[in-house]
mmCIF file of C-alpha atoms in Angstrom:
data_model
loop_
_atom_site.group_PDB
_atom_site.id
_atom_site.type_symbol
_atom_site.label_atom_id
_atom_site.label_comp_id
_atom_site.label_asym_id
_atom_site.label_seq_id
_atom_site.Cartn_x
_atom_site.Cartn_y
_atom_site.Cartn_z
ATOM 1 C CA UNK A 1 -85.810 -9.677 68.978
ATOM 2 C CA UNK A 2 -88.589 -10.994 66.150
ATOM 3 C CA UNK A 3 -89.896 -14.302 67.072
ATOM 4 C CA UNK A 4 -91.587 -17.031 64.380
ATOM 5 C CA UNK A 5 -94.010 -19.430 65.918
ATOM 6 C CA UNK A 6 -93.999 -22.789 63.776
ATOM 7 C CA UNK A 7 -96.780 -25.890 64.218
ATOM 8 C CA UNK A 8 -94.803 -29.253 63.702
ATOM 9 C CA UNK A 9 -98.130 -31.223 63.407
ATOM 10 C CA UNK A 10 -100.706 -30.961 66.322
ATOM 11 C CA UNK A 11 -97.240 -30.468 68.513
ATOM 12 C CA UNK A 12 -96.591 -27.596 70.265
ATOM 13 C CA UNK A 13 -95.964 -24.246 68.151
ATOM 14 C CA UNK A 14 -91.828 -24.126 67.940
ATOM 15 C CA UNK A 15 -90.658 -20.625 68.659
ATOM 16 C CA UNK A 16 -87.432 -19.141 67.247
ATOM 17 C CA UNK A 17 -85.663 -15.582 66.675
ATOM 18 C CA UNK A 18 -86.079 -14.947 63.303
ATOM 19 C CA UNK A 19 -83.640 -12.643 62.871
ATOM 20 C CA UNK A 20 -81.039 -14.643 64.103
ATOM 21 C CA UNK A 21 -81.858 -17.385 62.280
ATOM 22 C CA UNK A 22 -81.963 -15.362 59.129
ATOM 23 C CA UNK A 23 -78.575 -14.140 59.774
ATOM 24 C CA UNK A 24 -77.318 -17.279 59.572
ATOM 25 C CA UNK A 25 -79.072 -18.042 56.847
ATOM 26 C CA UNK A 26 -77.403 -15.650 55.135
ATOM 27 C CA UNK A 27 -73.794 -16.307 55.531
ATOM 28 C CA UNK A 28 -74.223 -20.092 54.652
ATOM 29 C CA UNK A 29 -76.216 -19.351 51.431
ATOM 30 C CA UNK A 30 -73.536 -16.475 51.106
ATOM 31 C CA UNK A 31 -70.582 -18.940 51.368
ATOM 32 C CA UNK A 32 -72.361 -21.862 49.509
ATOM 33 C CA UNK A 33 -74.572 -20.446 46.976
ATOM 34 C CA UNK A 34 -77.983 -21.247 46.549
ATOM 35 C CA UNK A 35 -78.513 -24.134 44.852
ATOM 36 C CA UNK A 36 -75.330 -25.982 46.807
ATOM 37 C CA UNK A 37 -77.338 -25.417 50.058
ATOM 38 C CA UNK A 38 -79.710 -27.860 51.133
ATOM 39 C CA UNK A 39 -82.198 -27.728 53.757
ATOM 40 C CA UNK A 40 -80.409 -30.274 55.930
ATOM 41 C CA UNK A 41 -77.694 -27.648 56.043
ATOM 42 C CA UNK A 42 -79.517 -24.625 57.001
ATOM 43 C CA UNK A 43 -81.316 -26.782 59.559
ATOM 44 C CA UNK A 44 -77.581 -27.663 60.950
ATOM 45 C CA UNK A 45 -76.770 -24.056 60.466
ATOM 46 C CA UNK A 46 -79.439 -22.200 61.986
ATOM 47 C CA UNK A 47 -80.275 -24.600 64.907
ATOM 48 C CA UNK A 48 -84.123 -24.705 63.840
ATOM 49 C CA UNK A 49 -86.100 -27.951 63.342
ATOM 50 C CA UNK A 50 -86.439 -28.344 59.242
ATOM 51 C CA UNK A 51 -90.561 -28.620 60.381
ATOM 52 C CA UNK A 52 -90.545 -24.774 62.040
ATOM 53 C CA UNK A 53 -88.617 -23.788 58.986
ATOM 54 C CA UNK A 54 -91.117 -24.897 56.411
ATOM 55 C CA UNK A 55 -93.677 -23.850 58.709
ATOM 56 C CA UNK A 56 -92.564 -20.129 58.778
ATOM 57 C CA UNK A 57 -90.904 -19.782 55.232
ATOM 58 C CA UNK A 58 -92.795 -22.689 53.091
ATOM 59 C CA UNK A 59 -89.308 -24.184 51.426
ATOM 60 C CA UNK A 60 -86.083 -23.154 50.443
ATOM 61 C CA UNK A 61 -86.905 -20.542 48.249
ATOM 62 C CA UNK A 62 -89.267 -19.142 50.710
ATOM 63 C CA UNK A 63 -86.410 -18.824 53.075
ATOM 64 C CA UNK A 64 -84.164 -17.474 50.750
ATOM 65 C CA UNK A 65 -86.497 -14.612 49.348
ATOM 66 C CA UNK A 66 -86.281 -13.578 53.301
ATOM 67 C CA UNK A 67 -82.644 -14.049 53.694
ATOM 68 C CA UNK A 68 -82.322 -11.609 50.182
ATOM 69 C CA UNK A 69 -84.385 -8.962 52.477
ATOM 70 C CA UNK A 70 -82.451 -9.742 55.610
ATOM 71 C CA UNK A 71 -79.553 -9.228 54.094
ATOM 72 C CA UNK A 72 -80.688 -5.783 52.437
ATOM 73 C CA UNK A 73 -81.787 -4.407 55.998
ATOM 74 C CA UNK A 74 -78.287 -5.055 57.568
ATOM 75 C CA UNK A 75 -75.390 -5.782 55.066
ATOM 76 C CA UNK A 76 -77.046 -3.431 51.926
ATOM 77 C CA UNK A 77 -77.617 -0.566 54.009
ATOM 78 C CA UNK A 78 -74.573 -0.337 55.295
ATOM 79 C CA UNK A 79 -72.987 -0.318 52.055
ATOM 80 C CA UNK A 80 -74.911 2.131 50.510
ATOM 81 C CA UNK A 81 -75.258 4.463 53.554
ATOM 82 C CA UNK A 82 -73.156 6.980 51.723
ATOM 83 C CA UNK A 83 -74.905 7.071 48.815
ATOM 84 C CA UNK A 84 -77.757 7.997 50.926
ATOM 85 C CA UNK A 85 -75.893 10.977 52.697
ATOM 86 C CA UNK A 86 -77.191 14.138 51.286
ATOM 87 C CA UNK A 87 -74.396 16.029 53.690
ATOM 88 C CA UNK A 88 -71.350 14.143 51.031
ATOM 89 C CA UNK A 89 -70.585 15.373 47.825
ATOM 90 C CA UNK A 90 -71.147 12.750 44.838
ATOM 91 C CA UNK A 91 -67.313 12.040 44.624
ATOM 92 C CA UNK A 92 -67.581 11.661 48.457
ATOM 93 C CA UNK A 93 -70.278 9.404 48.366
ATOM 94 C CA UNK A 94 -68.853 7.317 45.402
ATOM 95 C CA UNK A 95 -65.534 7.264 47.079
ATOM 96 C CA UNK A 96 -67.322 5.776 50.519
ATOM 97 C CA UNK A 97 -68.972 3.102 48.421
ATOM 98 C CA UNK A 98 -66.077 1.931 47.321
ATOM 99 C CA UNK A 99 -64.073 1.999 50.347
ATOM 100 C CA UNK A 100 -66.915 0.433 52.376
ATOM 101 C CA UNK A 101 -67.177 -2.489 49.082
ATOM 102 C CA UNK A 102 -63.561 -3.227 49.836
ATOM 103 C CA UNK A 103 -63.508 -3.555 53.646
ATOM 104 C CA UNK A 104 -67.172 -5.209 53.368
ATOM 105 C CA UNK A 105 -66.089 -7.762 50.589
ATOM 106 C CA UNK A 106 -62.825 -8.458 53.223
ATOM 107 C CA UNK A 107 -64.477 -8.581 56.330
ATOM 108 C CA UNK A 108 -63.001 -11.228 58.681
ATOM 109 C CA UNK A 109 -66.317 -13.276 59.938
ATOM 110 C CA UNK A 110 -68.225 -12.820 57.015
ATOM 111 C CA UNK A 111 -67.772 -14.956 53.695
ATOM 112 C CA UNK A 112 -65.553 -12.915 51.244
ATOM 113 C CA UNK A 113 -67.328 -10.537 48.411
ATOM 114 C CA UNK A 114 -70.866 -9.513 47.802
ATOM 115 C CA UNK A 115 -73.928 -12.040 48.546
ATOM 116 C CA UNK A 116 -75.912 -10.656 45.807
ATOM 117 C CA UNK A 117 -73.573 -11.956 43.200
ATOM 118 C CA UNK A 118 -72.097 -14.921 45.185
ATOM 119 C CA UNK A 119 -75.256 -16.318 46.095
ATOM 120 C CA UNK A 120 -76.384 -16.009 42.666
ATOM 121 C CA UNK A 121 -73.519 -18.489 41.132
ATOM 122 C CA UNK A 122 -74.567 -21.693 39.395
ATOM 123 C CA UNK A 123 -78.091 -21.388 39.853
ATOM 124 C CA UNK A 124 -79.652 -23.614 37.438
ATOM 125 C CA UNK A 125 -82.401 -22.655 35.171
ATOM 126 C CA UNK A 126 -84.932 -24.844 37.586
ATOM 127 C CA UNK A 127 -84.331 -21.993 39.892
ATOM 128 C CA UNK A 128 -84.868 -18.873 37.494
ATOM 129 C CA UNK A 129 -87.038 -17.262 40.363
ATOM 130 C CA UNK A 130 -84.155 -17.246 42.698
ATOM 131 C CA UNK A 131 -82.054 -15.449 40.112
ATOM 132 C CA UNK A 132 -84.536 -12.801 39.412
ATOM 133 C CA UNK A 133 -84.724 -11.893 43.218
ATOM 134 C CA UNK A 134 -81.313 -11.502 43.553
ATOM 135 C CA UNK A 135 -81.164 -9.516 39.876
ATOM 136 C CA UNK A 136 -84.321 -7.549 40.906
ATOM 137 C CA UNK A 137 -82.018 -6.500 44.239
ATOM 138 C CA UNK A 138 -78.954 -5.527 42.254
ATOM 139 C CA UNK A 139 -80.559 -3.205 39.602
ATOM 140 C CA UNK A 140 -82.407 -1.626 42.511
ATOM 141 C CA UNK A 141 -78.953 -1.094 43.929
ATOM 142 C CA UNK A 142 -77.798 0.155 40.748
ATOM 143 C CA UNK A 143 -80.437 2.473 40.057
ATOM 144 C CA UNK A 144 -79.931 4.205 43.412
ATOM 145 C CA UNK A 145 -76.459 4.784 42.785
ATOM 146 C CA UNK A 146 -77.644 6.322 39.208
ATOM 147 C CA UNK A 147 -79.989 8.038 40.815
ATOM 148 C CA UNK A 148 -77.063 10.043 43.124
ATOM 149 C CA UNK A 149 -74.976 10.479 40.060
ATOM 150 C CA UNK A 150 -78.077 12.254 37.832
ATOM 151 C CA UNK A 151 -78.392 14.781 41.156
ATOM 152 C CA UNK A 152 -74.833 15.246 41.317
ATOM 153 C CA UNK A 153 -74.612 16.231 37.497
ATOM 154 C CA UNK A 154 -77.781 18.914 38.088
ATOM 155 C CA UNK A 155 -75.306 20.188 40.864
ATOM 156 C CA UNK A 156 -72.799 20.620 38.159
ATOM 157 C CA UNK A 157 -70.668 18.206 40.293
ATOM 158 C CA UNK A 158 -69.729 15.911 36.979
ATOM 159 C CA UNK A 159 -68.408 16.749 33.556
ATOM 160 C CA UNK A 160 -71.350 17.592 31.499
ATOM 161 C CA UNK A 161 -70.199 15.013 29.118
ATOM 162 C CA UNK A 162 -70.573 12.396 31.236
ATOM 163 C CA UNK A 163 -73.826 10.269 31.003
ATOM 164 C CA UNK A 164 -74.597 9.415 34.896
ATOM 165 C CA UNK A 165 -76.218 6.071 33.899
ATOM 166 C CA UNK A 166 -73.149 4.565 32.332
ATOM 167 C CA UNK A 167 -71.020 6.447 35.028
ATOM 168 C CA UNK A 168 -73.228 4.316 37.346
ATOM 169 C CA UNK A 169 -72.899 1.155 35.936
ATOM 170 C CA UNK A 170 -68.822 1.460 35.305
ATOM 171 C CA UNK A 171 -68.970 2.280 39.186
ATOM 172 C CA UNK A 172 -71.197 -0.860 39.598
ATOM 173 C CA UNK A 173 -69.113 -3.287 37.253
ATOM 174 C CA UNK A 174 -65.943 -2.328 39.317
ATOM 175 C CA UNK A 175 -67.953 -3.579 43.089
ATOM 176 C CA UNK A 176 -68.788 -6.785 41.212
ATOM 177 C CA UNK A 177 -65.159 -6.889 40.126
ATOM 178 C CA UNK A 178 -64.253 -6.242 43.730
ATOM 179 C CA UNK A 179 -66.508 -9.036 44.960
ATOM 180 C CA UNK A 180 -65.052 -11.479 42.654
ATOM 181 C CA UNK A 181 -61.410 -10.540 43.549
ATOM 182 C CA UNK A 182 -62.198 -10.938 47.154
ATOM 183 C CA UNK A 183 -63.924 -14.045 46.733
ATOM 184 C CA UNK A 184 -60.295 -15.512 44.901
ATOM 185 C CA UNK A 185 -58.698 -13.991 48.116
ATOM 186 C CA UNK A 186 -57.714 -10.424 47.275
ATOM 187 C CA UNK A 187 -56.831 -8.450 50.616
ATOM 188 C CA UNK A 188 -58.732 -5.124 51.916
ATOM 189 C CA UNK A 189 -55.221 -3.154 50.443
ATOM 190 C CA UNK A 190 -55.540 -4.860 47.069
ATOM 191 C CA UNK A 191 -59.187 -3.796 47.066
ATOM 192 C CA UNK A 192 -58.720 -0.267 47.882
ATOM 193 C CA UNK A 193 -56.616 -0.086 45.253
ATOM 194 C CA UNK A 194 -58.915 -1.049 42.794
ATOM 195 C CA UNK A 195 -61.403 1.669 44.017
ATOM 196 C CA UNK A 196 -58.598 4.371 43.808
ATOM 197 C CA UNK A 197 -57.855 3.376 40.332
ATOM 198 C CA UNK A 198 -61.456 3.680 39.374
ATOM 199 C CA UNK A 199 -61.600 7.231 41.614
ATOM 200 C CA UNK A 200 -58.443 8.923 39.873
ATOM 201 C CA UNK A 201 -60.503 8.485 36.809
ATOM 202 C CA UNK A 202 -63.591 10.341 38.143
ATOM 203 C CA UNK A 203 -64.910 12.877 35.437
ATOM 204 C CA UNK A 204 -65.734 15.933 37.553
ATOM 205 C CA UNK A 205 -66.306 19.229 36.382
ATOM 206 C CA UNK A 206 -63.753 20.795 38.976
ATOM 207 C CA UNK A 207 -60.489 19.211 40.097
ATOM 208 C CA UNK A 208 -61.078 16.891 42.938
ATOM 209 C CA UNK A 209 -57.360 15.451 43.004
ATOM 210 C CA UNK A 210 -57.375 16.838 46.788
ATOM 211 C CA UNK A 211 -59.974 13.968 47.728
ATOM 212 C CA UNK A 212 -58.177 11.407 46.507
ATOM 213 C CA UNK A 213 -55.443 10.753 48.564
ATOM 214 C CA UNK A 214 -53.136 7.982 50.622
ATOM 215 C CA UNK A 215 -56.143 6.838 52.468
ATOM 216 C CA UNK A 216 -57.480 4.794 49.986
#
């Protein structure tokens, strides 16, 4: 457990579980977006006094930056685990990624969709730095996927005429669409059907039909 000590004026230090507070803040920003979430909302959700939050994170933007890192270290690590698994073929890695996106985006108990897209909704020009933080994380995730596709291409797992960068952007676009669909109420089975349609068009150098089966 990570504890943060925040001093309120000349009073005693206020100790709270940083990760527990960030996990609650993640869900609140995820559900409402950055602009629509106030510090009063965050105080109510986390149970941590405003002075303690300000002392620990500086302001709402500072707290949000910490929230992004917390989401990346928890939800994103789980989502992108197949891409980082050297035991999987490129197709299996992408299949695992899309399957996890379908389940994560529709998981009961967490807001629907992807935090990295949902939290950026309606970010005003005054909060351009927040959009930059989110965009940088999204770009980094896409780069990780494209790097995996380049390795697959080098190993002969993709058709010779396929550009891994374009394929990566296509897969990323499918995931972004799945996130929007989940926010609009799509079920896990509907999201899996979207994933299957994308995988049915996999540009393999060999036939991967045996990998596309009814478990999607």
